[in-house]
PDB file of C-alpha atoms and ligand atoms in Angstrom:
ATOM      1  CA  MET A   1      27.158  -9.935 -28.115  1.00 86.00           C
ATOM      2  CA  LEU A   2      23.412 -10.483 -28.494  1.00 95.00           C
ATOM      3  CA  LYS A   3      21.995 -11.338 -31.896  1.00 97.00           C
ATOM      4  CA  THR A   4      19.347  -8.833 -33.010  1.00 98.00           C
ATOM      5  CA  ILE A   5      16.619 -11.484 -33.012  1.00 98.00           C
ATOM      6  CA  ILE A   6      17.372 -12.340 -29.358  1.00 98.00           C
ATOM      7  CA  GLU A   7      17.681  -8.690 -28.342  1.00 98.00           C
ATOM      8  CA  GLU A   8      14.278  -7.924 -29.873  1.00 98.00           C
ATOM      9  CA  ALA A   9      12.650 -10.949 -28.239  1.00 98.00           C
ATOM     10  CA  LEU A  10      14.113 -10.033 -24.834  1.00 98.00           C
ATOM     11  CA  ASN A  11      12.945  -6.437 -25.266  1.00 98.00           C
ATOM     12  CA  LYS A  12       9.425  -7.727 -25.938  1.00 98.00           C
ATOM     13  CA  GLN A  13       9.624  -9.602 -22.642  1.00 98.00           C
ATOM     14  CA  VAL A  14      10.673  -6.368 -20.896  1.00 98.00           C
ATOM     15  CA  VAL A  15       7.298  -4.940 -21.988  1.00 98.00           C
ATOM     16  CA  VAL A  16       5.441  -8.074 -20.833  1.00 98.00           C
ATOM     17  CA  GLU A  17       6.976  -7.826 -17.345  1.00 98.00           C
ATOM     18  CA  ALA A  18       6.390  -4.051 -17.126  1.00 98.00           C
ATOM     19  CA  GLN A  19       2.779  -4.555 -18.224  1.00 98.00           C
ATOM     20  CA  SER A  20       2.329  -7.269 -15.566  1.00 98.00           C
ATOM     21  CA  SER A  21       3.620  -4.875 -12.921  1.00 98.00           C
ATOM     22  CA  GLN A  22       1.179  -2.218 -14.143  1.00 98.00           C
ATOM     23  CA  VAL A  23      -1.842  -4.586 -14.127  1.00 98.00           C
ATOM     24  CA  TYR A  24      -1.002  -5.865 -10.623  1.00 98.00           C
ATOM     25  CA  LEU A  25      -0.562  -2.303  -9.366  1.00 98.00           C
ATOM     26  CA  SER A  26      -4.073  -1.527 -10.577  1.00 98.00           C
ATOM     27  CA  MET A  27      -5.364  -4.688  -8.847  1.00 98.00           C
ATOM     28  CA  ALA A  28      -3.623  -3.577  -5.629  1.00 98.00           C
ATOM     29  CA  SER A  29      -5.138  -0.114  -5.795  1.00 98.00           C
ATOM     30  CA  TRP A  30      -8.627  -1.506  -6.485  1.00 98.00           C
ATOM     31  CA  ALA A  31      -8.339  -3.992  -3.571  1.00 97.00           C
ATOM     32  CA  GLU A  32      -7.258  -1.147  -1.294  1.00 97.00           C
ATOM     33  CA  THR A  33     -10.316   0.934  -2.243  1.00 97.00           C
ATOM     34  CA  GLN A  34     -12.488  -2.107  -1.384  1.00 94.00           C
ATOM     35  CA  GLY A  35     -10.995  -2.124   2.141  1.00 94.00           C
ATOM     36  CA  PHE A  36      -9.077  -5.398   1.713  1.00 95.00           C
ATOM     37  CA  GLU A  37      -5.712  -4.492   3.122  1.00 96.00           C
ATOM     38  CA  GLY A  38      -4.181  -7.985   2.937  1.00 97.00           C
ATOM     39  CA  VAL A  39      -5.114  -8.533  -0.706  1.00 97.00           C
ATOM     40  CA  ALA A  40      -3.846  -5.029  -1.519  1.00 97.00           C
ATOM     41  CA  GLN A  41      -0.490  -5.698   0.197  1.00 97.00           C
ATOM     42  CA  PHE A  42      -0.187  -8.984  -1.672  1.00 97.00           C
ATOM     43  CA  MET A  43      -0.869  -7.334  -5.034  1.00 98.00           C
ATOM     44  CA  TYR A  44       1.510  -4.408  -4.350  1.00 97.00           C
ATOM     45  CA  ALA A  45       4.195  -7.025  -3.648  1.00 97.00           C
ATOM     46  CA  GLN A  46       3.308  -8.903  -6.877  1.00 97.00           C
ATOM     47  CA  SER A  47       3.622  -5.640  -8.786  1.00 98.00           C
ATOM     48  CA  ASP A  48       7.073  -5.014  -7.232  1.00 97.00           C
ATOM     49  CA  GLU A  49       8.142  -8.548  -8.160  1.00 97.00           C
ATOM     50  CA  GLU A  50       7.204  -8.033 -11.791  1.00 97.00           C
ATOM     51  CA  ARG A  51       9.193  -4.809 -11.856  1.00 97.00           C
ATOM     52  CA  MET A  52      12.152  -6.786 -10.509  1.00 97.00           C
ATOM     53  CA  HIS A  53      11.644  -9.364 -13.324  1.00 97.00           C
ATOM     54  CA  MET A  54      11.685  -6.505 -15.807  1.00 98.00           C
ATOM     55  CA  LEU A  55      14.853  -4.964 -14.338  1.00 98.00           C
ATOM     56  CA  LYS A  56      16.649  -8.319 -14.399  1.00 98.00           C
ATOM     57  CA  LEU A  57      15.985  -8.470 -18.172  1.00 98.00           C
ATOM     58  CA  VAL A  58      17.067  -4.848 -18.683  1.00 98.00           C
ATOM     59  CA  LYS A  59      20.404  -5.515 -16.941  1.00 98.00           C
ATOM     60  CA  PHE A  60      20.961  -8.757 -18.864  1.00 98.00           C
ATOM     61  CA  ILE A  61      20.293  -7.182 -22.275  1.00 98.00           C
ATOM     62  CA  ASN A  62      22.678  -4.291 -21.571  1.00 98.00           C
ATOM     63  CA  GLU A  63      25.374  -6.506 -20.022  1.00 98.00           C
ATOM     64  CA  ARG A  64      25.378  -8.630 -23.192  1.00 98.00           C
ATOM     65  CA  GLY A  65      25.997  -5.610 -25.396  1.00 97.00           C
ATOM     66  CA  GLY A  66      22.382  -4.938 -26.396  1.00 98.00           C
ATOM     67  CA  HIS A  67      20.153  -1.974 -25.591  1.00 98.00           C
ATOM     68  CA  ALA A  68      17.154  -2.482 -23.300  1.00 98.00           C
ATOM     69  CA  LYS A  69      14.281  -0.252 -24.401  1.00 98.00           C
ATOM     70  CA  VAL A  70      11.595   1.407 -22.264  1.00 97.00           C
ATOM     71  CA  SER A  71       8.197   1.434 -23.984  1.00 95.00           C
ATOM     72  CA  ALA A  72       4.725   2.843 -23.404  1.00 96.00           C
ATOM     73  CA  LEU A  73       2.300   0.540 -21.585  1.00 98.00           C
ATOM     74  CA  THR A  74      -1.400  -0.165 -21.995  1.00 97.00           C
ATOM     75  CA  THR A  75      -3.779   1.276 -19.379  1.00 98.00           C
ATOM     76  CA  PRO A  76      -4.950  -1.630 -17.212  1.00 98.00           C
ATOM     77  CA  PRO A  77      -8.583  -2.068 -16.067  1.00 97.00           C
ATOM     78  CA  GLU A  78      -9.527   0.061 -13.025  1.00 97.00           C
ATOM     79  CA  SER A  79     -11.771  -2.490 -11.353  1.00 97.00           C
ATOM     80  CA  PHE A  80     -11.937  -6.260 -11.376  1.00 97.00           C
ATOM     81  CA  GLY A  81     -15.486  -7.344 -10.468  1.00 94.00           C
ATOM     82  CA  SER A  82     -14.846  -9.701  -7.558  1.00 92.00           C
ATOM     83  CA  PHE A  83     -11.719 -11.092  -5.899  1.00 92.00           C
ATOM     84  CA  LYS A  84     -12.437 -14.440  -7.512  1.00 93.00           C
ATOM     85  CA  GLU A  85     -12.460 -12.778 -10.934  1.00 95.00           C
ATOM     86  CA  MET A  86      -9.374 -10.766 -10.064  1.00 96.00           C
ATOM     87  CA  PHE A  87      -7.333 -13.827  -9.051  1.00 96.00           C
ATOM     88  CA  GLN A  88      -8.627 -15.746 -12.083  1.00 97.00           C
ATOM     89  CA  GLU A  89      -7.336 -12.855 -14.190  1.00 97.00           C
ATOM     90  CA  LEU A  90      -4.002 -13.036 -12.365  1.00 97.00           C
ATOM     91  CA  LEU A  91      -3.751 -16.771 -13.129  1.00 97.00           C
ATOM     92  CA  ASN A  92      -4.664 -16.224 -16.813  1.00 97.00           C
ATOM     93  CA  HIS A  93      -2.077 -13.467 -16.988  1.00 97.00           C
ATOM     94  CA  GLU A  94       0.653 -15.689 -15.498  1.00 98.00           C
ATOM     95  CA  ILE A  95      -0.212 -18.515 -17.927  1.00 98.00           C
ATOM     96  CA  ALA A  96       0.208 -16.063 -20.817  1.00 98.00           C
ATOM     97  CA  VAL A  97       3.558 -14.892 -19.362  1.00 98.00           C
ATOM     98  CA  SER A  98       4.715 -18.527 -19.106  1.00 98.00           C
ATOM     99  CA  GLU A  99       3.889 -19.022 -22.796  1.00 98.00           C
ATOM    100  CA  SER A 100       5.860 -15.935 -23.655  1.00 98.00           C
ATOM    101  CA  ILE A 101       8.879 -17.189 -21.624  1.00 98.00           C
ATOM    102  CA  ASN A 102       8.602 -20.597 -23.323  1.00 98.00           C
ATOM    103  CA  SER A 103       8.744 -19.058 -26.770  1.00 97.00           C
ATOM    104  CA  LEU A 104      11.813 -17.048 -25.708  1.00 98.00           C
ATOM    105  CA  VAL A 105      13.443 -20.305 -24.588  1.00 98.00           C
ATOM    106  CA  ASP A 106      12.625 -21.777 -28.022  1.00 98.00           C
ATOM    107  CA  ILE A 107      14.235 -18.832 -29.823  1.00 98.00           C
ATOM    108  CA  SER A 108      17.355 -19.029 -27.642  1.00 98.00           C
ATOM    109  CA  LEU A 109      17.754 -22.725 -28.565  1.00 98.00           C
ATOM    110  CA  GLN A 110      17.117 -22.128 -32.261  1.00 98.00           C
ATOM    111  CA  GLU A 111      19.777 -19.397 -32.219  1.00 98.00           C
ATOM    112  CA  LYS A 112      22.140 -21.536 -30.109  1.00 98.00           C
ATOM    113  CA  ASP A 113      22.392 -18.706 -27.552  1.00 98.00           C
ATOM    114  CA  TYR A 114      23.148 -20.847 -24.509  1.00 97.00           C
ATOM    115  CA  ALA A 115      23.875 -17.897 -22.193  1.00 98.00           C
ATOM    116  CA  THR A 116      20.370 -16.539 -22.799  1.00 98.00           C
ATOM    117  CA  HIS A 117      18.945 -20.034 -22.497  1.00 98.00           C
ATOM    118  CA  ASN A 118      20.649 -20.415 -19.122  1.00 98.00           C
ATOM    119  CA  PHE A 119      19.489 -16.959 -17.983  1.00 98.00           C
ATOM    120  CA  LEU A 120      15.869 -17.821 -18.886  1.00 98.00           C
ATOM    121  CA  GLN A 121      15.802 -20.904 -16.660  1.00 98.00           C
ATOM    122  CA  TRP A 122      15.292 -18.610 -13.663  1.00 98.00           C
ATOM    123  CA  TYR A 123      12.095 -17.313 -15.313  1.00 98.00           C
ATOM    124  CA  VAL A 124      10.903 -20.827 -16.151  1.00 98.00           C
ATOM    125  CA  ALA A 125      11.177 -21.803 -12.459  1.00 97.00           C
ATOM    126  CA  GLU A 126       9.599 -18.536 -11.314  1.00 96.00           C
ATOM    127  CA  GLN A 127       6.575 -19.055 -13.574  1.00 97.00           C
ATOM    128  CA  ILE A 128       5.944 -22.534 -12.146  1.00 97.00           C
ATOM    129  CA  GLU A 129       5.848 -20.978  -8.657  1.00 95.00           C
ATOM    130  CA  GLU A 130       3.657 -18.048  -9.646  1.00 95.00           C
ATOM    131  CA  GLU A 131       1.081 -20.176 -11.447  1.00 97.00           C
ATOM    132  CA  ALA A 132       0.963 -22.565  -8.469  1.00 96.00           C
ATOM    133  CA  LEU A 133       0.489 -19.670  -6.054  1.00 95.00           C
ATOM    134  CA  ALA A 134      -2.392 -18.218  -8.101  1.00 96.00           C
ATOM    135  CA  ARG A 135      -4.057 -21.673  -8.200  1.00 97.00           C
ATOM    136  CA  THR A 136      -3.674 -22.080  -4.416  1.00 95.00           C
ATOM    137  CA  ILE A 137      -5.331 -18.709  -3.836  1.00 95.00           C
ATOM    138  CA  LEU A 138      -8.203 -19.526  -6.216  1.00 96.00           C
ATOM    139  CA  ASP A 139      -8.774 -22.847  -4.405  1.00 95.00           C
ATOM    140  CA  LYS A 140      -9.035 -20.957  -1.106  1.00 94.00           C
ATOM    141  CA  ILE A 141     -11.478 -18.439  -2.590  1.00 94.00           C
ATOM    142  CA  ASN A 142     -13.618 -21.273  -3.960  1.00 93.00           C
ATOM    143  CA  LEU A 143     -13.708 -22.894  -0.519  1.00 92.00           C
ATOM    144  CA  ILE A 144     -14.810 -19.628   1.102  1.00 91.00           C
ATOM    145  CA  GLY A 145     -17.673 -19.123  -1.382  1.00 87.00           C
ATOM    146  CA  ASP A 146     -19.993 -16.347  -0.159  1.00 80.00           C
ATOM    147  CA  ASP A 147     -18.930 -16.523   3.492  1.00 84.00           C
ATOM    148  CA  LYS A 148     -18.065 -12.904   4.500  1.00 82.00           C
ATOM    149  CA  GLY A 149     -16.324 -14.001   7.718  1.00 87.00           C
ATOM    150  CA  GLY A 150     -14.230 -16.447   5.702  1.00 88.00           C
ATOM    151  CA  PHE A 151     -13.217 -13.649   3.412  1.00 88.00           C
ATOM    152  CA  TYR A 152     -12.172 -11.479   6.350  1.00 90.00           C
ATOM    153  CA  LEU A 153      -9.863 -14.285   7.520  1.00 92.00           C
ATOM    154  CA  PHE A 154      -8.578 -14.796   3.974  1.00 93.00           C
ATOM    155  CA  ASP A 155      -7.651 -11.107   3.767  1.00 94.00           C
ATOM    156  CA  ASN A 156      -5.482 -11.631   6.818  1.00 91.00           C
ATOM    157  CA  ASP A 157      -4.077 -15.023   5.756  1.00 91.00           C
ATOM    158  CA  ILE A 158      -2.969 -13.856   2.322  1.00 94.00           C
ATOM    159  CA  LYS A 159      -0.307 -11.681   4.005  1.00 91.00           C
ATOM    160  CA  GLN A 160       1.533 -14.948   4.837  1.00 89.00           C
ATOM    161  CA  LEU A 161       1.903 -15.597   1.095  1.00 87.00           C
ATOM    162  CA  ILE A 162       3.779 -12.350   0.427  1.00 87.00           C
ATOM    163  CA  PRO A 163       7.437 -13.111  -0.411  1.00 75.00           C
ATOM    164  CA  THR A 164       9.490 -11.482   2.374  1.00 69.00           C
ATOM    165  CA  ASP A 165      11.960  -9.863  -0.066  1.00 64.00           C
ATOM    166  CA  THR A 166       9.159  -7.673  -1.455  1.00 60.00           C
ATOM    167  CA  LEU A 167       7.749  -6.431   1.890  1.00 54.00           C
ATOM    168  CA  GLU A 168       7.795  -2.660   2.212  1.00 51.00           C
ATOM    169  CA  PRO A 169       9.799  -1.223   5.148  1.00 45.00           C
TER     170      PRO A 169
HETATM  171 FE1  LIG B   1       5.043 -13.519 -13.250  1.00 52.00          FE
HETATM  172  O1  LIG B   1       5.629 -12.682 -14.730  1.00 52.00           O
HETATM  173 FE2  LIG B   1       7.256 -12.101 -14.354  1.00 52.00          FE
HETATM  174  O2  LIG B   1       8.145 -13.498 -15.077  1.00 52.00           O
END
């Protein structure tokens, strides 16, 4: 049975993951309207991944005898300036998510909830990967600079970075 303090903290993380999915969906839609199909596909896949992170939490909370709640979300921005700014925003967002996961890990240790602590290790590993991926993409964008041809190639290359389990049929 989950302690209330853990249940509430996990439910807060449900909102964080749902909000991430919502922000990345808006990034995907914006990229699509700019004609960048590869970036759009990548961001749609990121949005799907975040929804999967949210669902994993929902299932865990309910399996442990708690009640996963579904909350209202904040409207994300509609446009993101440039792709460099957009991916910088993605990196900042992932860093904030990592901090939120770390504080959940802290609470699970304080409360001696080792099952939750063990469950959260998957998220700790996932955040390392996601931050690294965002940094790799930003490095590429910085290398391209203002080169339009380079950006065209980047739009194609970024499709290789889409995790295969999130590709649409
Ligand atoms: Fe990348 O945020 Fe989920 O965990």
